[in-house]
Short mmCIF file of C-alpha atoms in Angstrom, two decimals:
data_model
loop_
_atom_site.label_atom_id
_atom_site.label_comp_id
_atom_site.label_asym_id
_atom_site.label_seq_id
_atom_site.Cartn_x
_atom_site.Cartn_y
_atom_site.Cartn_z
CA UNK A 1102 112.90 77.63 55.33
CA UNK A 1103 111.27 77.38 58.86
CA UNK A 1104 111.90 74.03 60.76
CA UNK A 1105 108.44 75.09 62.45
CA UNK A 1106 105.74 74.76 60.07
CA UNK A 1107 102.60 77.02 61.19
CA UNK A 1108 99.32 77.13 59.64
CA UNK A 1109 98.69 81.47 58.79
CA UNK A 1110 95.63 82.57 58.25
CA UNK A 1111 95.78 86.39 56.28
CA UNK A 1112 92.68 88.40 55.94
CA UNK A 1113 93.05 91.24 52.91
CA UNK A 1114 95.33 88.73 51.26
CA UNK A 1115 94.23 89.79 47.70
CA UNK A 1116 97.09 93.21 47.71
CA UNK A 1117 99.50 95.12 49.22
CA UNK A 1118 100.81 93.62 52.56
CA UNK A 1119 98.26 90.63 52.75
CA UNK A 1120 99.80 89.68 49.87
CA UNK A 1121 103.28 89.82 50.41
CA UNK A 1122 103.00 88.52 53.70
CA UNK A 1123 101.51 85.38 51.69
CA UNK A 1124 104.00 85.26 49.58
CA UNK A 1125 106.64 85.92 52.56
CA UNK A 1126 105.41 83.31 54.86
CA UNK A 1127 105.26 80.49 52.52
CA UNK A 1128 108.51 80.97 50.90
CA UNK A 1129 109.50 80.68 54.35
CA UNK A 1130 107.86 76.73 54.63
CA UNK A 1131 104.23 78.22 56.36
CA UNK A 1132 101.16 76.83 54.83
CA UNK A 1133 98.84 79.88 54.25
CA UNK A 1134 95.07 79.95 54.26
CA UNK A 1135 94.13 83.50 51.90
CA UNK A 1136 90.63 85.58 52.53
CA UNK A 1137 89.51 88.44 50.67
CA UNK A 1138 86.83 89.52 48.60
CA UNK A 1139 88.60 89.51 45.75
CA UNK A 1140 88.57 85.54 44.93
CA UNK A 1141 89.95 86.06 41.67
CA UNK A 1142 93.16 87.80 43.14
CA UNK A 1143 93.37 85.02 45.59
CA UNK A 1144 93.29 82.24 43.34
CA UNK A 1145 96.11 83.55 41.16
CA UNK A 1146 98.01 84.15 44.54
CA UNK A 1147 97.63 80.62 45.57
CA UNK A 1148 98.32 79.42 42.39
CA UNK A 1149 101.79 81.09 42.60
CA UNK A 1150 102.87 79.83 45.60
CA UNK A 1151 101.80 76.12 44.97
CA UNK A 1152 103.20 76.19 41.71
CA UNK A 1153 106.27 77.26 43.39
CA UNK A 1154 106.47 74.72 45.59
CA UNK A 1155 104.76 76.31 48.73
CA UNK A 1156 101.36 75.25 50.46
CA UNK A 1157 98.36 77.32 50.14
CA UNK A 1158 94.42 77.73 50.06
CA UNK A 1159 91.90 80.56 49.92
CA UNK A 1160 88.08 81.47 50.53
CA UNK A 1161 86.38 84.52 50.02
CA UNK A 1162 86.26 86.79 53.23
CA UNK A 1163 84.26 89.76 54.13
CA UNK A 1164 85.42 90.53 57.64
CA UNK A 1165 82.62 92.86 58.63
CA UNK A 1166 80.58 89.43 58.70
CA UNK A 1167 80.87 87.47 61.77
CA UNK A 1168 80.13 84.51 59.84
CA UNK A 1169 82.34 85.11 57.06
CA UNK A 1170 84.57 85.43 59.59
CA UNK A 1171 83.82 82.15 60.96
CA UNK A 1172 83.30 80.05 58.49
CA UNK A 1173 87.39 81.44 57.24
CA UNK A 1174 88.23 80.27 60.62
CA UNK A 1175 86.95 76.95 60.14
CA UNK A 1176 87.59 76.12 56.48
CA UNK A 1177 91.05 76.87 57.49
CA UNK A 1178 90.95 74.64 60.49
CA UNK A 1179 89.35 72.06 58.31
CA UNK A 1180 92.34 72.39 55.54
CA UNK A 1181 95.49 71.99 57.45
CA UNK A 1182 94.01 70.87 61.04
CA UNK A 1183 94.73 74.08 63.31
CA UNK A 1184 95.08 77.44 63.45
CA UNK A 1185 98.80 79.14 64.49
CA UNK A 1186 98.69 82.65 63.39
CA UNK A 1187 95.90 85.18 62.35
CA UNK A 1188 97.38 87.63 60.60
CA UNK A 1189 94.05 90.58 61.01
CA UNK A 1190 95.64 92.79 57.52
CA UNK A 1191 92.21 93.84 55.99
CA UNK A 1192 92.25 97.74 55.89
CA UNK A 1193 90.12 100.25 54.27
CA UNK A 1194 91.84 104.52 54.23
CA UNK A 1195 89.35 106.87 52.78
CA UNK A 1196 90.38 109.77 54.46
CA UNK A 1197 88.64 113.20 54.46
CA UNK A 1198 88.07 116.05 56.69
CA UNK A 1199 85.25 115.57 59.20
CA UNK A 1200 83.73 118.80 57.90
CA UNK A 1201 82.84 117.12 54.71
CA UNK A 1202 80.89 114.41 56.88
CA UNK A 1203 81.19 110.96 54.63
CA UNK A 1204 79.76 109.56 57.36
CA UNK A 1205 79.45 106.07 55.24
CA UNK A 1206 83.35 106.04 54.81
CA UNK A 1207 83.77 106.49 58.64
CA UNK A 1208 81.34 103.90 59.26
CA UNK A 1209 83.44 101.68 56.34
CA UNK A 1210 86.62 102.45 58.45
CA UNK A 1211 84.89 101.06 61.66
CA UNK A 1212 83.54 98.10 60.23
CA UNK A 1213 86.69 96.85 58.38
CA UNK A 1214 89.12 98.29 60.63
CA UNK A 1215 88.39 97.78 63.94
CA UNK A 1216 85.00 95.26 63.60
CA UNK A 1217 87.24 93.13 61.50
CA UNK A 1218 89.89 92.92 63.93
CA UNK A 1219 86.98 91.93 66.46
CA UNK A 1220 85.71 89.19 64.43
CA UNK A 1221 89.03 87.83 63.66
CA UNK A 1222 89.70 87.50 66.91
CA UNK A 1223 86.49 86.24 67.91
CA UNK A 1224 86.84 83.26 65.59
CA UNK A 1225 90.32 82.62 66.25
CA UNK A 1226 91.22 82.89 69.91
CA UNK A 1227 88.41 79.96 71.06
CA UNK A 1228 90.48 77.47 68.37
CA UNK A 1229 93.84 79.17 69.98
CA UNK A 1230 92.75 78.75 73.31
CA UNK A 1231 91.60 75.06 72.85
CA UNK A 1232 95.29 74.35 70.65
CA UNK A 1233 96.84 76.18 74.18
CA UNK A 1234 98.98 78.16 71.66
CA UNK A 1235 98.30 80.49 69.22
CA UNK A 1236 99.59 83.96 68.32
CA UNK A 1237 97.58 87.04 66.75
CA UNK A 1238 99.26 89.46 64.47
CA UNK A 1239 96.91 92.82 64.11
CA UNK A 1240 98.74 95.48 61.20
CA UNK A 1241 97.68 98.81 62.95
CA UNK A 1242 99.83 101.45 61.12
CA UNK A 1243 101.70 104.78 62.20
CA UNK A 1244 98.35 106.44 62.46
CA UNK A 1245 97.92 104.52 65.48
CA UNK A 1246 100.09 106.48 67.48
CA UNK A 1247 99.72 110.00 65.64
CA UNK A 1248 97.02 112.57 64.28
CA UNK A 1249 97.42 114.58 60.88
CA UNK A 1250 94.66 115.90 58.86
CA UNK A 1251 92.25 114.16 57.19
CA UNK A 1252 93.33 110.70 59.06
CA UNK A 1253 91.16 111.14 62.07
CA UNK A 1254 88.81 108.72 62.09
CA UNK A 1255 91.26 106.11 60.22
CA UNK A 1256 93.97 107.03 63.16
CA UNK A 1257 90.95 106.33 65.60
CA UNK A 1258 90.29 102.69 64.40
CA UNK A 1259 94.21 102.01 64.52
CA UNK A 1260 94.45 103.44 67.57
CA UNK A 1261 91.80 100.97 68.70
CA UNK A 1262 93.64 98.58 66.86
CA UNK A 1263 96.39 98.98 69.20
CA UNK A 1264 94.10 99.00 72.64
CA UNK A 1265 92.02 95.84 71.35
CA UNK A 1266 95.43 94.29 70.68
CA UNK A 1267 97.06 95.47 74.24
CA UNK A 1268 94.23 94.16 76.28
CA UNK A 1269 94.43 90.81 74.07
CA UNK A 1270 98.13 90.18 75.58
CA UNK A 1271 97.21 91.07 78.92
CA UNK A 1272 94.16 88.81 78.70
CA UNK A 1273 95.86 85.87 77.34
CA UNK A 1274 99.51 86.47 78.24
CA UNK A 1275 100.95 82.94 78.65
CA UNK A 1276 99.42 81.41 76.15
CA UNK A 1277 98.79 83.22 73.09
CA UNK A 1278 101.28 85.76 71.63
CA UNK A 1279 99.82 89.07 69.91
CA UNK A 1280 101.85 91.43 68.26
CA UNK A 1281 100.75 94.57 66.08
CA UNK A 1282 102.79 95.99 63.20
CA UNK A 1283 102.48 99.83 62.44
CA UNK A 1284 103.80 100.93 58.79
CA UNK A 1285 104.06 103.71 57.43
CA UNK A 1286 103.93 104.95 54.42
CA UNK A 1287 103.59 102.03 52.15
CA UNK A 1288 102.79 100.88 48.46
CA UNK A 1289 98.93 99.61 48.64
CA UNK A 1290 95.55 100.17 47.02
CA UNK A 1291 94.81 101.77 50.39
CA UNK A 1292 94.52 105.68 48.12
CA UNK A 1293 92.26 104.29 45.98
CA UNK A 1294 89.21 104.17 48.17
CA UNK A 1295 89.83 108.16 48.59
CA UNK A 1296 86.57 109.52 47.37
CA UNK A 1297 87.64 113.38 48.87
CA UNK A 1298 89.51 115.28 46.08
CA UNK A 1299 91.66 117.55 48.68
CA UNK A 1300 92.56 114.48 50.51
CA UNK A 1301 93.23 112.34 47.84
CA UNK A 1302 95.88 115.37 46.20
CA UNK A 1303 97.51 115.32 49.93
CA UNK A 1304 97.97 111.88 49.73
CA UNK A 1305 100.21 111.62 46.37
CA UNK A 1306 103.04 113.99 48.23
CA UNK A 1307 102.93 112.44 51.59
CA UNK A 1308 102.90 108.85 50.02
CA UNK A 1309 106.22 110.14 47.27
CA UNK A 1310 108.53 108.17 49.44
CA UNK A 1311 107.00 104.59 50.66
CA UNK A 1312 108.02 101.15 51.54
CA UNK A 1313 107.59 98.13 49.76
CA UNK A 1314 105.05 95.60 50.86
CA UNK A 1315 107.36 93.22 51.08
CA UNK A 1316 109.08 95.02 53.78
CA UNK A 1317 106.11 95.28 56.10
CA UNK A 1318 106.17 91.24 55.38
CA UNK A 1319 109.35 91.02 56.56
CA UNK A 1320 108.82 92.40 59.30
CA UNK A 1321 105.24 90.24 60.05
CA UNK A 1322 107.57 87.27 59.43
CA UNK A 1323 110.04 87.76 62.01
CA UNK A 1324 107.57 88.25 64.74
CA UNK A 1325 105.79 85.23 63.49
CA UNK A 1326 109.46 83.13 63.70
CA UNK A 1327 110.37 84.12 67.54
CA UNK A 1328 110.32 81.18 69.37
CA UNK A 1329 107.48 80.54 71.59
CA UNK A 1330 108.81 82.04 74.59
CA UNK A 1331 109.38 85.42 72.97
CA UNK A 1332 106.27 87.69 72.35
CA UNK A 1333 107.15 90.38 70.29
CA UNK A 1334 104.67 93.02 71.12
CA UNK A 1335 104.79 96.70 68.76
CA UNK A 1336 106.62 96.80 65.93
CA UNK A 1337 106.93 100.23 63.67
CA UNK A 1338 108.48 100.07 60.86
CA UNK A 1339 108.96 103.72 58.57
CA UNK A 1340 110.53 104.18 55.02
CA UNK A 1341 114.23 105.63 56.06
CA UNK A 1342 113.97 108.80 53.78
CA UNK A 1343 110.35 109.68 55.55
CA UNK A 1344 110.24 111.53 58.66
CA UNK A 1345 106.14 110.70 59.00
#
């Protein structure tokens, strides 16, 4: 258990590495605020961890809104008093080759993936910057620093992922910490939204070996617990058997 309670916000909380960050942080003594679309998901999340003894509270979150967005933000603020960590986790993957031009899924991809980072951030920092503290955790992923077929317009958001988040630390180095977290391969719903029937075969033998979720939380945790001098930046973090 932390002796430093902070109040998390998770977006995506519903699955996958939202929700075993949830579970992570408040096992650790955090009090976590849930969004995702999915407010039956969320409910049975917080459930679990208040039942157990943790802290936690949920609203329903579409982060392509701004005011969704917002009004998370808020509610949060409104539940527990401030506002310590945003952890920006909502992610969409349905990958395809450009040539079949699903030009809705790349414009999906853009809105959740990189527009949802912006409106997270938009929301939180003003709160952050008023606290004088506050620290911003963006999950990017490996396709933020590499290409493969299929991926390019999801490696494009991450890669923004990881400029939005770079010129965020520069900006407002001193103050509040920002740190992104690049997985790879990992157990999600993230192949289910993969509408393209080559890229969706692909995807079974790249994904054979994966990591749990609950090691990407691990990882989200620690950089949350540094002390407030330390900003941990980049962190990757690969299944050992996987060379992607």
């Amino acid at each position: 258990m932390t002796e430093h309670e902070k109040v998390v916000l998770i977006t995506g909380a519903s699955s996958g590495i939202g929700e075993a960050t949830a579970r992570r942080l408040a096992a650790d003594g955090h009090r976590v605020f849930l969004g995702a679309r999915r407010t039956d998901r969320l409910e049975t999340l917080a459930h679990h961890i208040t039942s157990g003894g943790g802290t936690a509270a949920f609203q329903r979150l579409d982060v392509t809104s701004t005011e969704d967005m917002r009004s998370f933000v808020a509610a949060a603020r409104e539940e527990y008093g401030r506002v310590d960590v945003l952890v920006n986790n909502a992610g969409v993957m349905p990958l395809s080759p450009l040539e079949a031009l699903r030009v809705d899924e790349w414009d999906r991809m853009l809105d959740v993936n990189v527009r949802g980072v912006l409106h997270g951030i938009a929301a939180a920092l003003p709160v952050m910057k008023a606290q004088g503290t506050g620290h911003i955790v963006n999950v990017a992923s490996v396709g933020a620093y590499e290409v493969v077929p299929t991926a390019a317009v999801y490696c494009a958001t991450k890669f923004a992922v990881r400029a939005i988040s770079e010129g965020l630390r520069q900006e407002t180095a001193g103050g509040i910490r920002v740190s992104v977290i690049s997985p790879g391969v990992t157990e999600s719903e993230l192949p289910d939204s993969i509408t393209d029937p080559a890229a969706r075969e692909a995807m079974k033998a790249y994904r054979a070996v994966a990591l749990p979720a609950a090691a990407v939380a691990d990882t989200i945790a620690f950089a949350v617990s540094r002390p407030p001098e330390v900003d941990v930046n980049e962190l990757v973090v690969r299944p050992a058997a996987s060379a992607q």
